[in-house]
């Protein structure tokens, strides 16, 4: 029989990082998937066991000085989140702080409260405890029926000067590239892909290779003319999203630089760690937008067309043979190393 975790443990975990071993142990003990990691700093998630009456909410970034902004895994990959709320509902069997239970009548809660308020939908909220780190409250329907206890990590205002000062990310060092040459030549593998595309099409794959690098594309996106020094746009999807090399490695040829996506709806993210991996992704029938968005949403990557082995042959002839590269592995490797492209674009767009 699985027993609900004691409230003292849930309270202790408030504010902890999502890579905390205690959290991982709690999730394993209650049959939950691992605590979330986030592709960007603006995400949040919630997990728990409603049947046992508890749930913990997670956010990618919390506005607390020693946790803001959230770090990335190994400095590059997914963002490490934090526990920001603990919900206790009517199924929770154990006592809470000060011996409170979910059977606490509303009049008694009102008598204990530091302050009270009427919230949305007419719910009545009584704050039972508040200190520098957290707020503990209980909520009722307007007719006095219990809804939940809520323990919340106290966060600062979005415009807090100390937090804004700390919000400059520890960005990777980008080489100081010269302005792109007006007639810069595409790598041989991309030229071969373009020739195949023109001769035979890509069998419904939502991706089109240009015959040259598109000028000013990332500069227009960011409003920063210098952005085109470190990005080279070479393809587009059906929605207008751009696919580009991100020039982050000094001394490496462009085909060994990571491939990233500028989605038409504002999504930015890595797709493949280099051109060879991108070709294997396309060969599996997966377009850049589908791969990047599915990974961000923690969904299966949809192979919308059948395999296209001729695209893998282009990679083998011009770059390298990489057998066994699955779409999931390709995008996961790119995320683990180049997820900070989102931070970099944010900096360029300031």
C-alpha positions as a printed NumPy array, in Angstrom:
array([[  0.   ,   0.   ,   0.   ],
       [  1.361,   3.414,  -1.011],
       [  1.125,   5.955,   1.791],
       [  0.855,   9.689,   1.228],
       [  4.078,  11.569,   1.998],
       [  4.068,  13.426,   5.32 ],
       [  3.333,  17.115,   5.035],
       [  6.663,  17.94 ,   6.699],
       [  8.459,  16.374,   3.727],
       [  6.346,  18.264,   1.187],
       [  6.974,  21.48 ,   3.096],
       [ 10.705,  20.767,   3.213],
       [ 10.782,  20.273,  -0.567],
       [  9.151,  23.632,  -1.311],
       [ 11.662,  25.663,  -3.303],
       [ 13.934,  22.707,  -4.023],
       [ 15.434,  22.141,  -7.459],
       [ 13.864,  19.578,  -9.762],
       [ 17.146,  17.651,  -9.864],
       [ 17.068,  17.175,  -6.078],
       [ 17.483,  13.42 ,  -5.315],
       [ 14.778,  13.676,  -2.636],
       [ 12.274,  14.753,  -5.267],
       [ 13.311,  11.941,  -7.579],
       [ 12.827,   9.488,  -4.716],
       [  9.388,  10.897,  -3.909],
       [  8.301,  10.56 ,  -7.533],
       [  9.568,   6.976,  -7.766],
       [  7.837,   6.004,  -4.539],
       [  4.49 ,   7.245,  -5.836],
       [  4.68 ,   6.008,  -9.425],
       [  5.199,   9.422, -11.006],
       [  7.428,  10.226, -13.939],
       [ 10.628,  12.074, -12.976],
       [ 10.418,  15.722, -11.894],
       [ 10.221,  17.954, -14.951],
       [ 13.031,  19.743, -16.722],
       [ 12.021,  22.603, -18.969],
       [ 13.162,  23.555, -22.476],
       [ 12.799,  27.268, -21.674],
       [ 12.676,  29.454, -18.593],
       [  8.986,  30.35 , -18.897],
       [  7.446,  26.89 , -18.444],
       [  5.776,  25.228, -15.464],
       [  4.288,  21.868, -14.611],
       [  2.41 ,  20.134, -11.808],
       [  2.557,  16.568, -10.536],
       [  1.086,  14.608,  -7.716],
       [ -1.36 ,  11.876,  -6.719],
       [ -4.903,  13.322,  -6.545],
       [ -6.191,  10.098,  -4.995],
       [ -3.814,  10.686,  -2.078],
       [ -4.73 ,  14.361,  -1.868],
       [ -1.436,  16.039,  -2.752],
       [  0.184,  17.733,  -5.695],
       [  3.335,  19.795,  -6.2  ],
       [  3.587,  22.547,  -8.798],
       [  6.857,  23.234, -10.578],
       [  8.08 ,  26.322, -12.403],
       [ 11.076,  26.761, -14.631],
       [ 12.073,  30.006, -12.964],
       [ 11.196,  31.405,  -9.558],
       [ 11.737,  35.019,  -8.586],
       [ 13.928,  34.285,  -5.576],
       [ 17.466,  35.709,  -5.497],
       [ 19.476,  32.511,  -5.16 ],
       [ 17.407,  30.704,  -7.813],
       [ 16.929,  33.383, -10.462],
       [ 17.39 ,  32.851, -13.335],
       [ 17.163,  29.07 , -13.325],
       [ 20.337,  27.26 , -14.388],
       [ 20.506,  24.795, -17.229],
       [ 21.564,  21.158, -17.012],
       [ 25.323,  21.068, -17.654],
       [ 25.041,  24.737, -18.567],
       [ 23.472,  23.991, -21.952],
       [ 20.513,  21.619, -21.822],
       [ 17.054,  21.816, -20.246],
       [ 16.318,  24.365, -17.548],
       [ 16.266,  23.142, -13.954],
       [ 12.969,  24.079, -12.293],
       [ 11.852,  24.436,  -8.691],
       [  8.926,  23.355,  -6.515],
       [  6.781,  26.466,  -6.063],
       [  3.472,  25.214,  -4.609],
       [  2.122,  22.312,  -2.585],
       [ -1.623,  21.567,  -2.781],
       [ -3.407,  19.454,  -0.176],
       [ -6.972,  18.37 ,  -1.007],
       [ -9.719,  16.524,   0.824],
       [ -8.231,  13.04 ,   0.18 ],
       [ -5.079,  13.767,   2.144],
       [ -5.145,  11.493,   5.222],
       [ -2.368,  12.929,   7.376],
       [ -2.214,  16.006,   9.611],
       [ -0.513,  19.171,   8.351],
       [  1.389,  21.824,  10.277],
       [  0.087,  22.572,  13.783],
       [ -2.069,  19.428,  13.651],
       [ -4.446,  20.865,  11.035],
       [ -6.463,  18.46 ,   8.877],
       [ -8.649,  18.771,   5.807],
       [-11.636,  18.623,   8.165],
       [-10.904,  22.133,   9.471],
       [-14.241,  24.027,   9.542],
       [-14.28 ,  27.385,   7.786],
       [-15.227,  29.37 ,  10.936],
       [-12.24 ,  27.922,  12.779],
       [ -9.957,  28.739,   9.848],
       [-11.287,  32.304,   9.893],
       [-10.546,  32.57 ,  13.594],
       [ -6.984,  31.323,  13.089],
       [ -6.273,  33.508,  10.033],
       [ -3.661,  36.246,   9.839],
       [ -5.839,  37.788,   7.157],
       [ -8.697,  36.73 ,   4.89 ],
       [ -9.969,  37.635,   1.436],
       [-12.617,  36.738,  -1.117],
       [-10.886,  35.413,  -4.238],
       [-12.137,  34.517,  -7.707],
       [-15.46 ,  32.689,  -8.002],
       [-16.351,  33.82 ,  -4.484],
       [-13.847,  31.478,  -2.846],
       [-12.804,  32.475,   0.66 ],
       [ -9.068,  32.399,   1.396],
       [ -7.622,  32.424,   4.918],
       [ -3.87 ,  32.943,   5.351],
       [ -2.829,  30.803,   8.306],
       [  0.921,  31.397,   8.299],
       [  3.406,  33.627,   6.489],
       [  7.164,  34.033,   6.826],
       [  9.987,  35.24 ,   4.591],
       [ 10.024,  32.06 ,   2.52 ],
       [  6.433,  30.893,   2.159],
       [  2.727,  31.481,   2.665],
       [  0.32 ,  28.835,   3.976],
       [ -3.375,  29.313,   3.292],
       [ -6.645,  27.411,   3.201],
       [ -9.456,  27.961,   0.693],
       [-13.205,  27.307,   0.895],
       [-16.204,  27.631,  -1.397],
       [-18.522,  30.493,  -0.455],
       [-20.831,  27.988,   1.258],
       [-18.005,  26.858,   3.551],
       [-16.987,  23.637,   1.777],
       [-13.265,  22.923,   1.906],
       [-11.274,  23.214,  -1.361],
       [ -7.568,  22.903,  -0.452],
       [ -4.629,  23.976,   1.597],
       [ -1.949,  25.743,  -0.416],
       [  1.682,  26.251,   0.546],
       [  3.341,  28.781,  -1.788],
       [  6.935,  29.875,  -2.204],
       [  7.088,  33.643,  -1.831],
       [  8.411,  35.327,  -4.981],
       [  9.457,  38.885,  -5.663],
       [  7.932,  41.305,  -8.139],
       [  8.878,  40.882, -11.794],
       [ 10.574,  44.301, -11.838],
       [ 12.616,  43.722,  -8.685],
       [ 15.99 ,  45.47 ,  -9.304],
       [ 18.071,  42.766,  -7.619],
       [ 16.478,  40.046,  -9.716],
       [ 16.783,  41.988, -12.949],
       [ 20.472,  42.461, -12.247],
       [ 20.837,  38.699, -11.809],
       [ 18.789,  37.837, -14.886],
       [ 21.612,  38.251, -17.386],
       [ 22.27 ,  34.642, -18.372],
       [ 25.731,  33.125, -18.274],
       [ 25.79 ,  32.974, -22.036],
       [ 28.312,  30.88 , -23.919],
       [ 31.175,  32.834, -25.465],
       [ 30.373,  33.504, -29.118],
       [ 33.283,  34.135, -31.494],
       [ 33.359,  37.615, -33.017],
       [ 32.457,  36.703, -36.576],
       [ 32.868,  39.08 , -39.52 ],
       [ 29.804,  40.126, -41.475],
       [ 28.694,  37.335, -43.831],
       [ 30.049,  37.453, -47.356],
       [ 27.354,  38.389, -49.892],
       [ 27.858,  35.214, -51.967],
       [ 28.798,  32.696, -49.275],
       [ 28.654,  29.175, -50.708],
       [ 26.426,  26.486, -49.204],
       [ 28.152,  23.317, -47.965],
       [ 28.336,  20.524, -50.538],
       [ 25.812,  18.376, -48.636],
       [ 23.243,  21.173, -48.707],
       [ 23.832,  21.726, -52.4  ],
       [ 23.235,  18.013, -52.959],
       [ 20.062,  18.181, -50.858],
       [ 18.854,  21.15 , -52.91 ],
       [ 19.551,  19.277, -56.16 ],
       [ 17.65 ,  16.219, -54.904],
       [ 14.774,  18.425, -53.766],
       [ 14.56 ,  20.101, -57.193],
       [ 14.756,  16.81 , -59.076],
       [ 12.583,  14.54 , -56.943],
       [ 10.974,  16.569, -54.174],
       [ 11.065,  15.591, -50.513],
       [  7.993,  13.335, -50.512],
       [  5.77 ,  15.622, -48.44 ],
       [  8.459,  16.585, -45.931],
       [  7.728,  20.078, -44.59 ],
       [ 11.113,  21.551, -45.376],
       [ 12.669,  23.382, -48.299],
       [ 16.337,  24.136, -48.835],
       [ 17.33 ,  27.488, -50.313],
       [ 19.935,  27.705, -53.078],
       [ 21.856,  30.281, -51.019],
       [ 21.952,  31.622, -47.499],
       [ 19.063,  34.012, -46.848],
       [ 20.391,  37.461, -45.897],
       [ 18.969,  39.575, -43.052],
       [ 16.58 ,  36.867, -41.823],
       [ 17.764,  36.663, -38.209],
       [ 18.513,  40.383, -38.111],
       [ 14.862,  41.019, -38.973],
       [ 13.745,  38.491, -36.343],
       [ 15.77 ,  40.042, -33.54 ],
       [ 15.945,  43.65 , -34.692],
       [ 19.718,  43.378, -34.33 ],
       [ 21.872,  43.683, -37.449],
       [ 24.729,  41.851, -35.754],
       [ 22.613,  38.691, -35.401],
       [ 23.375,  37.697, -38.987],
       [ 27.055,  37.408, -38.069],
       [ 26.403,  34.208, -36.109],
       [ 23.419,  32.652, -37.917],
       [ 23.142,  31.416, -41.516],
       [ 19.579,  30.694, -42.675],
       [ 19.436,  27.974, -45.328],
       [ 15.897,  26.564, -45.265],
       [ 12.232,  27.143, -44.511],
       [  9.171,  25.139, -43.467],
       [  5.615,  25.506, -44.723],
       [  4.664,  27.974, -41.986],
       [  7.547,  30.309, -42.786],
       [  9.845,  29.162, -39.983],
       [ 13.548,  29.447, -40.764],
       [ 16.232,  26.801, -40.287],
       [ 19.759,  28.058, -39.701],
       [ 23.27 ,  27.198, -38.674],
       [ 24.291,  28.75 , -35.338],
       [ 27.996,  29.556, -35.518],
       [ 29.191,  28.851, -31.998],
       [ 32.364,  26.818, -32.574],
       [ 35.424,  28.701, -33.728],
       [ 37.597,  26.664, -36.048],
       [ 34.879,  24.251, -37.193],
       [ 33.391,  24.327, -40.713],
       [ 29.812,  25.474, -41.05 ],
       [ 28.45 ,  21.964, -41.634],
       [ 29.676,  20.982, -38.141],
       [ 27.882,  23.877, -36.435],
       [ 24.485,  23.237, -34.747],
       [ 21.224,  23.622, -36.658],
       [ 18.465,  25.677, -35.021],
       [ 14.89 ,  26.666, -35.791],
       [ 13.247,  30.097, -35.789],
       [  9.554,  29.134, -35.854],
       [  6.993,  31.399, -37.467],
       [  5.084,  31.723, -34.168],
       [  8.095,  32.762, -32.1  ],
       [  9.487,  29.36 , -31.126],
       [ 13.289,  29.158, -31.096],
       [ 15.173,  25.958, -30.423],
       [ 17.888,  23.536, -31.491],
       [ 17.138,  20.845, -34.063],
       [ 20.381,  18.948, -34.701],
       [ 23.949,  19.167, -33.482],
       [ 25.236,  19.482, -37.057],
       [ 24.238,  19.133, -40.707],
       [ 24.876,  15.389, -40.761],
       [ 22.357,  14.825, -37.966],
       [ 19.862,  17.094, -39.732],
       [ 20.1  ,  14.96 , -42.874],
       [ 19.496,  11.807, -40.832],
       [ 16.494,  13.511, -39.223],
       [ 15.079,  14.332, -42.67 ],
       [ 15.9  ,  10.815, -43.839],
       [ 13.679,   9.471, -41.044],
       [ 10.779,  11.525, -42.433],
       [ 10.86 ,  14.214, -39.736],
       [ 10.943,  17.945, -40.493],
       [ 12.772,  20.401, -38.2  ],
       [  9.604,  22.062, -36.873],
       [  7.95 ,  18.738, -35.982],
       [ 11.061,  17.493, -34.204],
       [ 11.723,  20.638, -32.192],
       [  8.125,  21.274, -31.168],
       [  7.469,  17.648, -30.21 ],
       [ 10.534,  17.625, -27.97 ],
       [  9.513,  20.906, -26.341],
       [  6.024,  19.538, -25.641],
       [  7.43 ,  16.194, -24.382],
       [  5.551,  14.32 , -27.105],
       [  6.535,  11.543, -29.481],
       [  8.239,  12.857, -32.594],
       [  5.875,  12.303, -35.508],
       [  7.466,  10.703, -38.563],
       [  5.008,  12.215, -41.018],
       [  6.482,  10.628, -44.14 ],
       [  8.162,   7.329, -44.751],
       [ 11.928,   6.916, -44.512],
       [ 13.906,   8.622, -47.262],
       [ 17.2  ,   6.695, -47.395],
       [ 18.48 ,   8.797, -50.281],
       [ 18.846,  11.699, -47.832],
       [ 20.949,   9.54 , -45.521],
       [ 23.122,   8.678, -48.532],
       [ 23.747,  12.387, -49.086],
       [ 25.038,  12.557, -45.518],
       [ 27.211,   9.476, -46.018],
       [ 28.733,  10.757, -49.272],
       [ 29.442,  14.324, -48.176],
       [ 29.754,  14.125, -44.391],
       [ 29.685,  10.947, -42.329],
       [ 27.835,   7.669, -41.94 ],
       [ 25.86 ,   7.53 , -38.701],
       [ 23.818,   4.375, -38.449],
       [ 21.146,   4.075, -35.781],
       [ 20.548,   7.806, -35.295],
       [ 16.878,   8.107, -34.288],
       [ 14.94 ,  11.411, -34.455],
       [ 14.584,  11.394, -30.669],
       [ 18.325,  10.952, -30.135],
       [ 19.138,  13.665, -32.679],
       [ 16.88 ,  16.283, -31.084],
       [ 17.746,  15.227, -27.525],
       [ 21.467,  15.576, -28.209],
       [ 20.883,  19.006, -29.741],
       [ 18.796,  20.123, -26.748],
       [ 21.385,  18.906, -24.268],
       [ 24.125,  20.959, -25.883],
       [ 22.453,  23.912, -27.597],
       [ 19.241,  24.773, -25.724],
       [ 20.897,  28.06 , -24.765],
       [ 20.197,  29.328, -28.287],
       [ 16.943,  30.629, -26.775],
       [ 18.862,  32.67 , -24.229],
       [ 21.2  ,  33.943, -26.924],
       [ 18.336,  35.107, -29.141],
       [ 16.752,  36.851, -26.14 ],
       [ 20.007,  38.729, -25.568],
       [ 20.295,  39.687, -29.237],
       [ 16.695,  40.92 , -29.278],
       [ 17.095,  43.296, -26.308]])
